[in-house]
JSON list of C-alpha atoms in Angstrom, two decimals:
[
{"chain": "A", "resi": 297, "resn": "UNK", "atom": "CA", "xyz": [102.33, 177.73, 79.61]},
{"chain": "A", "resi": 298, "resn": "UNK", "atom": "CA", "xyz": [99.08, 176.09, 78.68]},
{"chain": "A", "resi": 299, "resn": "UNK", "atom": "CA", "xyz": [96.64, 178.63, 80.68]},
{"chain": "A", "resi": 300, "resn": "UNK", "atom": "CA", "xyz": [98.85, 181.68, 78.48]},
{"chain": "A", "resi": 301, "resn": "UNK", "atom": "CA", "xyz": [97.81, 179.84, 75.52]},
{"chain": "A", "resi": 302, "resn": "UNK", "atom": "CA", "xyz": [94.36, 178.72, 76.29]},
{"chain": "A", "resi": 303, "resn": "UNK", "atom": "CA", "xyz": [94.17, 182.99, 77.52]},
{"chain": "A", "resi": 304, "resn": "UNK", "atom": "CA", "xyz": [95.80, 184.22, 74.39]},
{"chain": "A", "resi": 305, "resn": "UNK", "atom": "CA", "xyz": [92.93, 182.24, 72.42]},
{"chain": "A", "resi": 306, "resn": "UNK", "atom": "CA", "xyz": [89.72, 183.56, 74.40]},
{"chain": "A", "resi": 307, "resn": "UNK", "atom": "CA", "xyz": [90.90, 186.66, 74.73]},
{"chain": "A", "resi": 308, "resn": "UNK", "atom": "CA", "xyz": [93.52, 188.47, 72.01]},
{"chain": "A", "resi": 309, "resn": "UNK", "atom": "CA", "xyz": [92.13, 186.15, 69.22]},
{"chain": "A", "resi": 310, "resn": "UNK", "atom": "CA", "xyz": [88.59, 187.95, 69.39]},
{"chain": "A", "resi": 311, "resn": "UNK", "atom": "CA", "xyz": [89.72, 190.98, 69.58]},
{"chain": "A", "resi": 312, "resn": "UNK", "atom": "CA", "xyz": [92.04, 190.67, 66.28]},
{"chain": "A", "resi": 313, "resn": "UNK", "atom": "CA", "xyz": [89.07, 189.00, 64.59]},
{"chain": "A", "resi": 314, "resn": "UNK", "atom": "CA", "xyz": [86.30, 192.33, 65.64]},
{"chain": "A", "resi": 315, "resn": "UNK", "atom": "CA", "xyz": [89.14, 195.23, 64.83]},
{"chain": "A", "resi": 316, "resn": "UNK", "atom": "CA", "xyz": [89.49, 193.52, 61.38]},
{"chain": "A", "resi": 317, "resn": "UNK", "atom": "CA", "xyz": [85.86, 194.07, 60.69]},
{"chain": "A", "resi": 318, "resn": "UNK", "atom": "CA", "xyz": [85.65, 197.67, 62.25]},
{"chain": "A", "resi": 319, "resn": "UNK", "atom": "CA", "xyz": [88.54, 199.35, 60.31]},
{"chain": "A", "resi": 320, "resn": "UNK", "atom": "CA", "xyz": [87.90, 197.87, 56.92]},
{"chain": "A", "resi": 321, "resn": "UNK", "atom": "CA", "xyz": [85.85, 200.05, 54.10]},
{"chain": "A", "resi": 322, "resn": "UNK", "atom": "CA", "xyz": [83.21, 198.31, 52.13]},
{"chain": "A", "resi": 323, "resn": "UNK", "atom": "CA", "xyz": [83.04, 198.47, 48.34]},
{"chain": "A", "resi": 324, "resn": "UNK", "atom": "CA", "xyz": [79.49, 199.15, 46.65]},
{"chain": "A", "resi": 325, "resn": "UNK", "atom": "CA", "xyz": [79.51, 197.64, 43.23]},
{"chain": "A", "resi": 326, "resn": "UNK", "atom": "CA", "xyz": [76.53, 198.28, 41.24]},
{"chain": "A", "resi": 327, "resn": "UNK", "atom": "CA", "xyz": [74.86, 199.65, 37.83]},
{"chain": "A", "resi": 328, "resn": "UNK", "atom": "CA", "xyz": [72.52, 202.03, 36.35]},
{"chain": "A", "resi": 329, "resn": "UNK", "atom": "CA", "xyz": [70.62, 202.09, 33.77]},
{"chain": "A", "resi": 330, "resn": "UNK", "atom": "CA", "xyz": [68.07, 203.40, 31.08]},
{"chain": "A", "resi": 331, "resn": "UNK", "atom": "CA", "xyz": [64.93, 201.49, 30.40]},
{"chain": "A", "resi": 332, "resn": "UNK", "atom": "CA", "xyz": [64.68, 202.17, 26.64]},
{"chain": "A", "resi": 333, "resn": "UNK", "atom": "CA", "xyz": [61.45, 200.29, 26.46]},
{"chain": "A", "resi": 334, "resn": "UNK", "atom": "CA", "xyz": [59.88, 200.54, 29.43]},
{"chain": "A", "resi": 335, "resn": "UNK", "atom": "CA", "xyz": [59.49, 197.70, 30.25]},
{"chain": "A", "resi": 336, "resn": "UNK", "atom": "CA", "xyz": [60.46, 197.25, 33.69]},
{"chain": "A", "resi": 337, "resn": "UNK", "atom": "CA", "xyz": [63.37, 195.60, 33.39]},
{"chain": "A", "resi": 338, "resn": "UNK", "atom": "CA", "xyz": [66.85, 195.09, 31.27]},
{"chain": "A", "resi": 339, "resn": "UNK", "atom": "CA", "xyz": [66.42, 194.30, 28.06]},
{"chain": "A", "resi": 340, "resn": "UNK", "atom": "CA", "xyz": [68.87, 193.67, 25.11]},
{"chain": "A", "resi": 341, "resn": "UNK", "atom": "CA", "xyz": [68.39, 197.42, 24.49]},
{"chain": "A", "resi": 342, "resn": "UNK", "atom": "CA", "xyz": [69.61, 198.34, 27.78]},
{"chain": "A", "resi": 343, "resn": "UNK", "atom": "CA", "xyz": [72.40, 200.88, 27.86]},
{"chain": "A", "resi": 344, "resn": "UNK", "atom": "CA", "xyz": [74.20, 201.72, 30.70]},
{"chain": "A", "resi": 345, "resn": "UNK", "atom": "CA", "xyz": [74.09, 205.55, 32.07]},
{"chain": "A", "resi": 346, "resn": "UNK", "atom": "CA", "xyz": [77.19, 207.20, 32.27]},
{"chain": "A", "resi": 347, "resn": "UNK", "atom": "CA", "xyz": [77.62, 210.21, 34.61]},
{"chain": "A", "resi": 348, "resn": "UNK", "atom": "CA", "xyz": [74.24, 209.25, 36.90]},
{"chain": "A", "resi": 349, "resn": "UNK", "atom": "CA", "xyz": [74.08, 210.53, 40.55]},
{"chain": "A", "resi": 350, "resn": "UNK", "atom": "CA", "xyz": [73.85, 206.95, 43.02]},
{"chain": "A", "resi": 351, "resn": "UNK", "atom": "CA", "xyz": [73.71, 207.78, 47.24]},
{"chain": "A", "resi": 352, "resn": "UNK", "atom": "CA", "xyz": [74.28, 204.71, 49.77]},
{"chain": "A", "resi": 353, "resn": "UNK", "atom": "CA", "xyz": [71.95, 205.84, 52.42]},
{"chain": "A", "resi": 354, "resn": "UNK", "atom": "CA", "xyz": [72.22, 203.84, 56.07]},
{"chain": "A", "resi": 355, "resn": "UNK", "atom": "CA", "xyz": [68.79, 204.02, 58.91]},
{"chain": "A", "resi": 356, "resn": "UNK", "atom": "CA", "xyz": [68.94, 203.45, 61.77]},
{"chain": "A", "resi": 357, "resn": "UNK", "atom": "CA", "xyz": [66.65, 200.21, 62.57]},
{"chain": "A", "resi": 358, "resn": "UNK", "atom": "CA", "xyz": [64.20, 201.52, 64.84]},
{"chain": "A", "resi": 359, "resn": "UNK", "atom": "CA", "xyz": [64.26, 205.25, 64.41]},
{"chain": "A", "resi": 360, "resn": "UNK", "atom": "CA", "xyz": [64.72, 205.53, 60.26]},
{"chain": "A", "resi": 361, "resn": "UNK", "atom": "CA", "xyz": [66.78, 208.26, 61.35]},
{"chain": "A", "resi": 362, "resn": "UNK", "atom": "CA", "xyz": [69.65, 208.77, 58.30]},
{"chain": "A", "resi": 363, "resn": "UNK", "atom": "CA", "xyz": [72.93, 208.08, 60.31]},
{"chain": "A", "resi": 364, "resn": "UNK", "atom": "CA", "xyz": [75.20, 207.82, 57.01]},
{"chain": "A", "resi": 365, "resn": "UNK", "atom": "CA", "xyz": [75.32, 208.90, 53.71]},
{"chain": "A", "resi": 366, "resn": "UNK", "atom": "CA", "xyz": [77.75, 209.01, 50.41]},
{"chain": "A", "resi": 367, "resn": "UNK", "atom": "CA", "xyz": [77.38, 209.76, 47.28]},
{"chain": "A", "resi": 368, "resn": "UNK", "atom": "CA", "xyz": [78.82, 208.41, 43.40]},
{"chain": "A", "resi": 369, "resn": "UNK", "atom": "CA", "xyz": [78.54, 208.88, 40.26]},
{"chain": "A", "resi": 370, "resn": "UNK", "atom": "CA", "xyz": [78.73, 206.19, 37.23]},
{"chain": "A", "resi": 371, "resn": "UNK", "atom": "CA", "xyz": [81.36, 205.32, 34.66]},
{"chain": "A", "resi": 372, "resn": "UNK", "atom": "CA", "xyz": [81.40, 205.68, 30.96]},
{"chain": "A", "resi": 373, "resn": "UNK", "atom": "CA", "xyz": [79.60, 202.14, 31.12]},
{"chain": "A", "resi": 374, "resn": "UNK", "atom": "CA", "xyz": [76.76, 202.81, 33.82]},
{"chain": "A", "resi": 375, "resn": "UNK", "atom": "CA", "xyz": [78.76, 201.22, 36.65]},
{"chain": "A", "resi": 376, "resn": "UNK", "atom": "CA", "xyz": [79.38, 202.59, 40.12]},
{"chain": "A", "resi": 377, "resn": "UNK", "atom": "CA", "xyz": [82.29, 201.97, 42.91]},
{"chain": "A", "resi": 378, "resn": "UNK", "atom": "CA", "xyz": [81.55, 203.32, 46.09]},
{"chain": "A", "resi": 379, "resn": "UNK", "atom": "CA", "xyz": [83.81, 202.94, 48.90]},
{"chain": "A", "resi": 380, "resn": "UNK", "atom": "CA", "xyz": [81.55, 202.98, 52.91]},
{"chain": "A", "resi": 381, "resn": "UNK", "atom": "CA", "xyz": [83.39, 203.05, 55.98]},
{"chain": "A", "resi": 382, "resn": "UNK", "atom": "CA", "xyz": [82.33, 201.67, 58.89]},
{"chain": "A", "resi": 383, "resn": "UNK", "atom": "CA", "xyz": [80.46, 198.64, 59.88]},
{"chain": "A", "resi": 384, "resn": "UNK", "atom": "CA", "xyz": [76.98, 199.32, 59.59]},
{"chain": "A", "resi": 385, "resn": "UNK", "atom": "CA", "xyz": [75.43, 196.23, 60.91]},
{"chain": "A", "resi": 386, "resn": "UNK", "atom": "CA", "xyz": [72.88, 197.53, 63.12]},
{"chain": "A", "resi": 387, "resn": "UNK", "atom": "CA", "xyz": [71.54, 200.10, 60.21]},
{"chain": "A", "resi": 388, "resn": "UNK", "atom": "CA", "xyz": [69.46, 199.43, 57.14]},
{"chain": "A", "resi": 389, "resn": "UNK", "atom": "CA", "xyz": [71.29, 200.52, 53.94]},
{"chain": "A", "resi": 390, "resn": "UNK", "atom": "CA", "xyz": [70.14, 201.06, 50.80]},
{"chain": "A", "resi": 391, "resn": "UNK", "atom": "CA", "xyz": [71.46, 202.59, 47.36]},
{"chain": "A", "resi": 392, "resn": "UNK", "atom": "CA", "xyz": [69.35, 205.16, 45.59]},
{"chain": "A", "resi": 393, "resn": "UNK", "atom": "CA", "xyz": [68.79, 206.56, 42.56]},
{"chain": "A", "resi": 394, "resn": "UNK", "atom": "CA", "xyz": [69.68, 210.63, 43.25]},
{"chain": "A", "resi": 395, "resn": "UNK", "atom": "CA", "xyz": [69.88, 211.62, 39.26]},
{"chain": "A", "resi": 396, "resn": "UNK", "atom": "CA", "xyz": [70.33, 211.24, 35.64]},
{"chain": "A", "resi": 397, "resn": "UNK", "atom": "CA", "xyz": [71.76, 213.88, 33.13]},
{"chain": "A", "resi": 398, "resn": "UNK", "atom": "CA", "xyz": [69.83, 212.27, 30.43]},
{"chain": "A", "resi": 399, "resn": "UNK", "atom": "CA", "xyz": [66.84, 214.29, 30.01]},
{"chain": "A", "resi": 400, "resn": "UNK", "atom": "CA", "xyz": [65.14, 211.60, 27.73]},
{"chain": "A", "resi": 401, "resn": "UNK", "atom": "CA", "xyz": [65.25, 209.37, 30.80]},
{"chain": "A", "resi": 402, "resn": "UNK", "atom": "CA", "xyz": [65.47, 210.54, 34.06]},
{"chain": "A", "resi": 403, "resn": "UNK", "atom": "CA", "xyz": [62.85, 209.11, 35.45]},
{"chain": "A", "resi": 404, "resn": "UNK", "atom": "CA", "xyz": [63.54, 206.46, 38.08]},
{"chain": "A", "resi": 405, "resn": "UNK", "atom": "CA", "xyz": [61.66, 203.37, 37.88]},
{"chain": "A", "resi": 406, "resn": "UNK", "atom": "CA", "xyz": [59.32, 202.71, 40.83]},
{"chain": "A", "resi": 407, "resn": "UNK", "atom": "CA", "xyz": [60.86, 199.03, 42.08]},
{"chain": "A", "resi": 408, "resn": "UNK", "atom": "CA", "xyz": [64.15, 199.79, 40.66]},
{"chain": "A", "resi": 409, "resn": "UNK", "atom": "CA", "xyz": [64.88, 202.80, 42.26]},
{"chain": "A", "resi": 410, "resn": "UNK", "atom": "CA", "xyz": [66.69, 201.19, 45.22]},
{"chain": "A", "resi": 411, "resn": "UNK", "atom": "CA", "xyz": [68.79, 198.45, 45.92]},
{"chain": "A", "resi": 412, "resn": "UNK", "atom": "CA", "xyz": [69.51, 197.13, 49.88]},
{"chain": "A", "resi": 413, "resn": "UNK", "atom": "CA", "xyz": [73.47, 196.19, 50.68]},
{"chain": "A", "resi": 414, "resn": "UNK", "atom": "CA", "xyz": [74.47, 194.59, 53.78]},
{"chain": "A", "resi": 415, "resn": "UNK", "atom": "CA", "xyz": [77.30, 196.61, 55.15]},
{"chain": "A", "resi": 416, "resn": "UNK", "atom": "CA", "xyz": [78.52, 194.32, 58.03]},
{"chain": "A", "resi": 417, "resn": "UNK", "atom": "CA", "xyz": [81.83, 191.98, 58.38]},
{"chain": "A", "resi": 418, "resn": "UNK", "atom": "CA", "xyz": [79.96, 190.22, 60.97]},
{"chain": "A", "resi": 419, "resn": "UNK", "atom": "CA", "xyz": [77.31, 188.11, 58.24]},
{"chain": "A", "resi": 420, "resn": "UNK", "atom": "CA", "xyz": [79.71, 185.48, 57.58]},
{"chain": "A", "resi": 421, "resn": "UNK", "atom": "CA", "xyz": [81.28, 187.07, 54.43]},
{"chain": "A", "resi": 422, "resn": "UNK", "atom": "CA", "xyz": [84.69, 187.24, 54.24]},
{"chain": "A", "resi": 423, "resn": "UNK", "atom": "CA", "xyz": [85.11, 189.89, 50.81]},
{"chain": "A", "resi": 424, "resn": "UNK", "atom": "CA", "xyz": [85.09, 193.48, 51.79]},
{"chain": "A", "resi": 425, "resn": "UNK", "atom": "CA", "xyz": [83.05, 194.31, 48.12]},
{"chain": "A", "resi": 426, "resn": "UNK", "atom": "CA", "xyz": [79.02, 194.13, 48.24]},
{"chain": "A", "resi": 427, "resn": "UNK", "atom": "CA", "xyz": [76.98, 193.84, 44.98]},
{"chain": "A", "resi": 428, "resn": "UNK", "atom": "CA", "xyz": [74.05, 195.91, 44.74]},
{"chain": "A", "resi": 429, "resn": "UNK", "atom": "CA", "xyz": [71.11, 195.15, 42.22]},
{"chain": "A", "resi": 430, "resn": "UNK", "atom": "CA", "xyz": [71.09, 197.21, 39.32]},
{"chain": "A", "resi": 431, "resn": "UNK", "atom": "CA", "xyz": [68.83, 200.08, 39.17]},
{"chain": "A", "resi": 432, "resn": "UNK", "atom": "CA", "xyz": [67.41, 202.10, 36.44]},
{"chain": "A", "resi": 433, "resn": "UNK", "atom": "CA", "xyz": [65.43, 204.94, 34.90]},
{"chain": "A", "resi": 434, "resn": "UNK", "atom": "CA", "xyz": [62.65, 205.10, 32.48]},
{"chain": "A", "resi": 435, "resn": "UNK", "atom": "CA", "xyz": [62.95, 206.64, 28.87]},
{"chain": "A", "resi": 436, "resn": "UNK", "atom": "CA", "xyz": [60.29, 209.31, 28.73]},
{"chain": "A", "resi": 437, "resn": "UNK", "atom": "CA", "xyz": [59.46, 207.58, 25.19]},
{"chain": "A", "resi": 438, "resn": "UNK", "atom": "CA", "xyz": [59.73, 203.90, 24.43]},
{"chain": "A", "resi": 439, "resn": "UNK", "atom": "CA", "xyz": [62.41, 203.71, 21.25]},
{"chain": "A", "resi": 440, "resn": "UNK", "atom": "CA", "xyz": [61.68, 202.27, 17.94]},
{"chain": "A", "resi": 441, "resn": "UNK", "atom": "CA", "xyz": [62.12, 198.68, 17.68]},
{"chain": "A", "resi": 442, "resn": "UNK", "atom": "CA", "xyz": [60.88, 197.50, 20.97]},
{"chain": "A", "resi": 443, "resn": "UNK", "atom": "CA", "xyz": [57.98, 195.86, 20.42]},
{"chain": "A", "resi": 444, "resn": "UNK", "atom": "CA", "xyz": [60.37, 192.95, 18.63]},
{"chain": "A", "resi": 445, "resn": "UNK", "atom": "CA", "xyz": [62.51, 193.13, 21.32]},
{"chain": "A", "resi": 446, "resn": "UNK", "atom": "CA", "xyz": [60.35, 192.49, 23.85]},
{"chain": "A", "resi": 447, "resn": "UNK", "atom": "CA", "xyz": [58.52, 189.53, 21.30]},
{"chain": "A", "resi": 448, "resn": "UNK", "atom": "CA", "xyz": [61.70, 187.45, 22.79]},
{"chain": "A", "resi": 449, "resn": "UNK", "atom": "CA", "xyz": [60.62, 187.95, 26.51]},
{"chain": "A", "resi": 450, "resn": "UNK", "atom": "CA", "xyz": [57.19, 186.78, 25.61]},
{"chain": "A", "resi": 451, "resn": "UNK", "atom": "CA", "xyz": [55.68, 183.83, 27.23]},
{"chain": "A", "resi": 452, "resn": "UNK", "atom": "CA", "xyz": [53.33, 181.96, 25.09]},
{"chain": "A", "resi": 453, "resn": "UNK", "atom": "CA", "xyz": [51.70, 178.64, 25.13]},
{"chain": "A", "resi": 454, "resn": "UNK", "atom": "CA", "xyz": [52.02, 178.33, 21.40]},
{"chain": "A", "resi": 455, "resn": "UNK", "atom": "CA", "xyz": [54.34, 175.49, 21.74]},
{"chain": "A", "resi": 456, "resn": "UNK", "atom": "CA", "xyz": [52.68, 173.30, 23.81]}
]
């Protein structure tokens, strides 16, 4: 009785524990924005963009061949949900900006054009959802009123 059990652990425990990770989707969880300012970052004048284009795009490691691909498209409040199946843990993944129906700012920011997700059960995290760095485009004109909104991001050694 105690070789079945010692068995049942090294061998049908694994197995449970790697089809887990195999079958289960992944969500993508991220946001897009427009850069109002252009500043290169969010600011407090940052709207979300609703209706933007995102694609989860997975390399392989060596070759950069594309072996996967999905696409999704934003919320009324800039965020995205997209589901990935399959473990991708030998693949580099990345989200990308595809496109904006704002005219006025569909221009992707170089830097924040991309954001990399680890799709892989086998990392140590037990949640299914991955959070991808927000991403955004550029406003083809900075708006009125940024100069004093960018005042508060301003480093200065006027109080010392």
């Amino acid at each position: 009785m105690d070789r079945m059990l010692v068995m049942f652990a090294l061998c049908v425990l694994p197995a449970l524990v790697t089809a887990r990770h195999v079958g289960n989707p992944f969500t993508v969880k991220g946001r897009v924005y427009c850069d109002t300012c252009r500043a290169g970052f969010e600011t407090d004048a940052t709207p979300g963009i609703p209706g933007a284009r995102v694609r989860i795009e997975c390399k392989d490691r060596d070759t950069l061949q594309l072996k996967y691909n999905i696409e999704g498209v934003t919320d009324s409040t800039g965020a995205y949900n997209i589901v990935a199946t399959g473990d991708r843990g030998d693949d580099i993944c990345d989200v990308v900006l595809v496109s904006s129906p704002q005219s006025d700012c569909a221009e992707a920011d170089p830097g924040r054009d991309r954001a990399r997700v680890v799709l892989t059960g086998y990392n140590g995290l037990v949640s299914g959802t991955r959070f991808a760095n927000a991403m955004g485009f550029l406003r083809t004109e900075p708006m009125s009123g940024c100069t004093e909104i960018l005042q508060k991001y301003k480093e200065t050694d006027d109080d010392a």
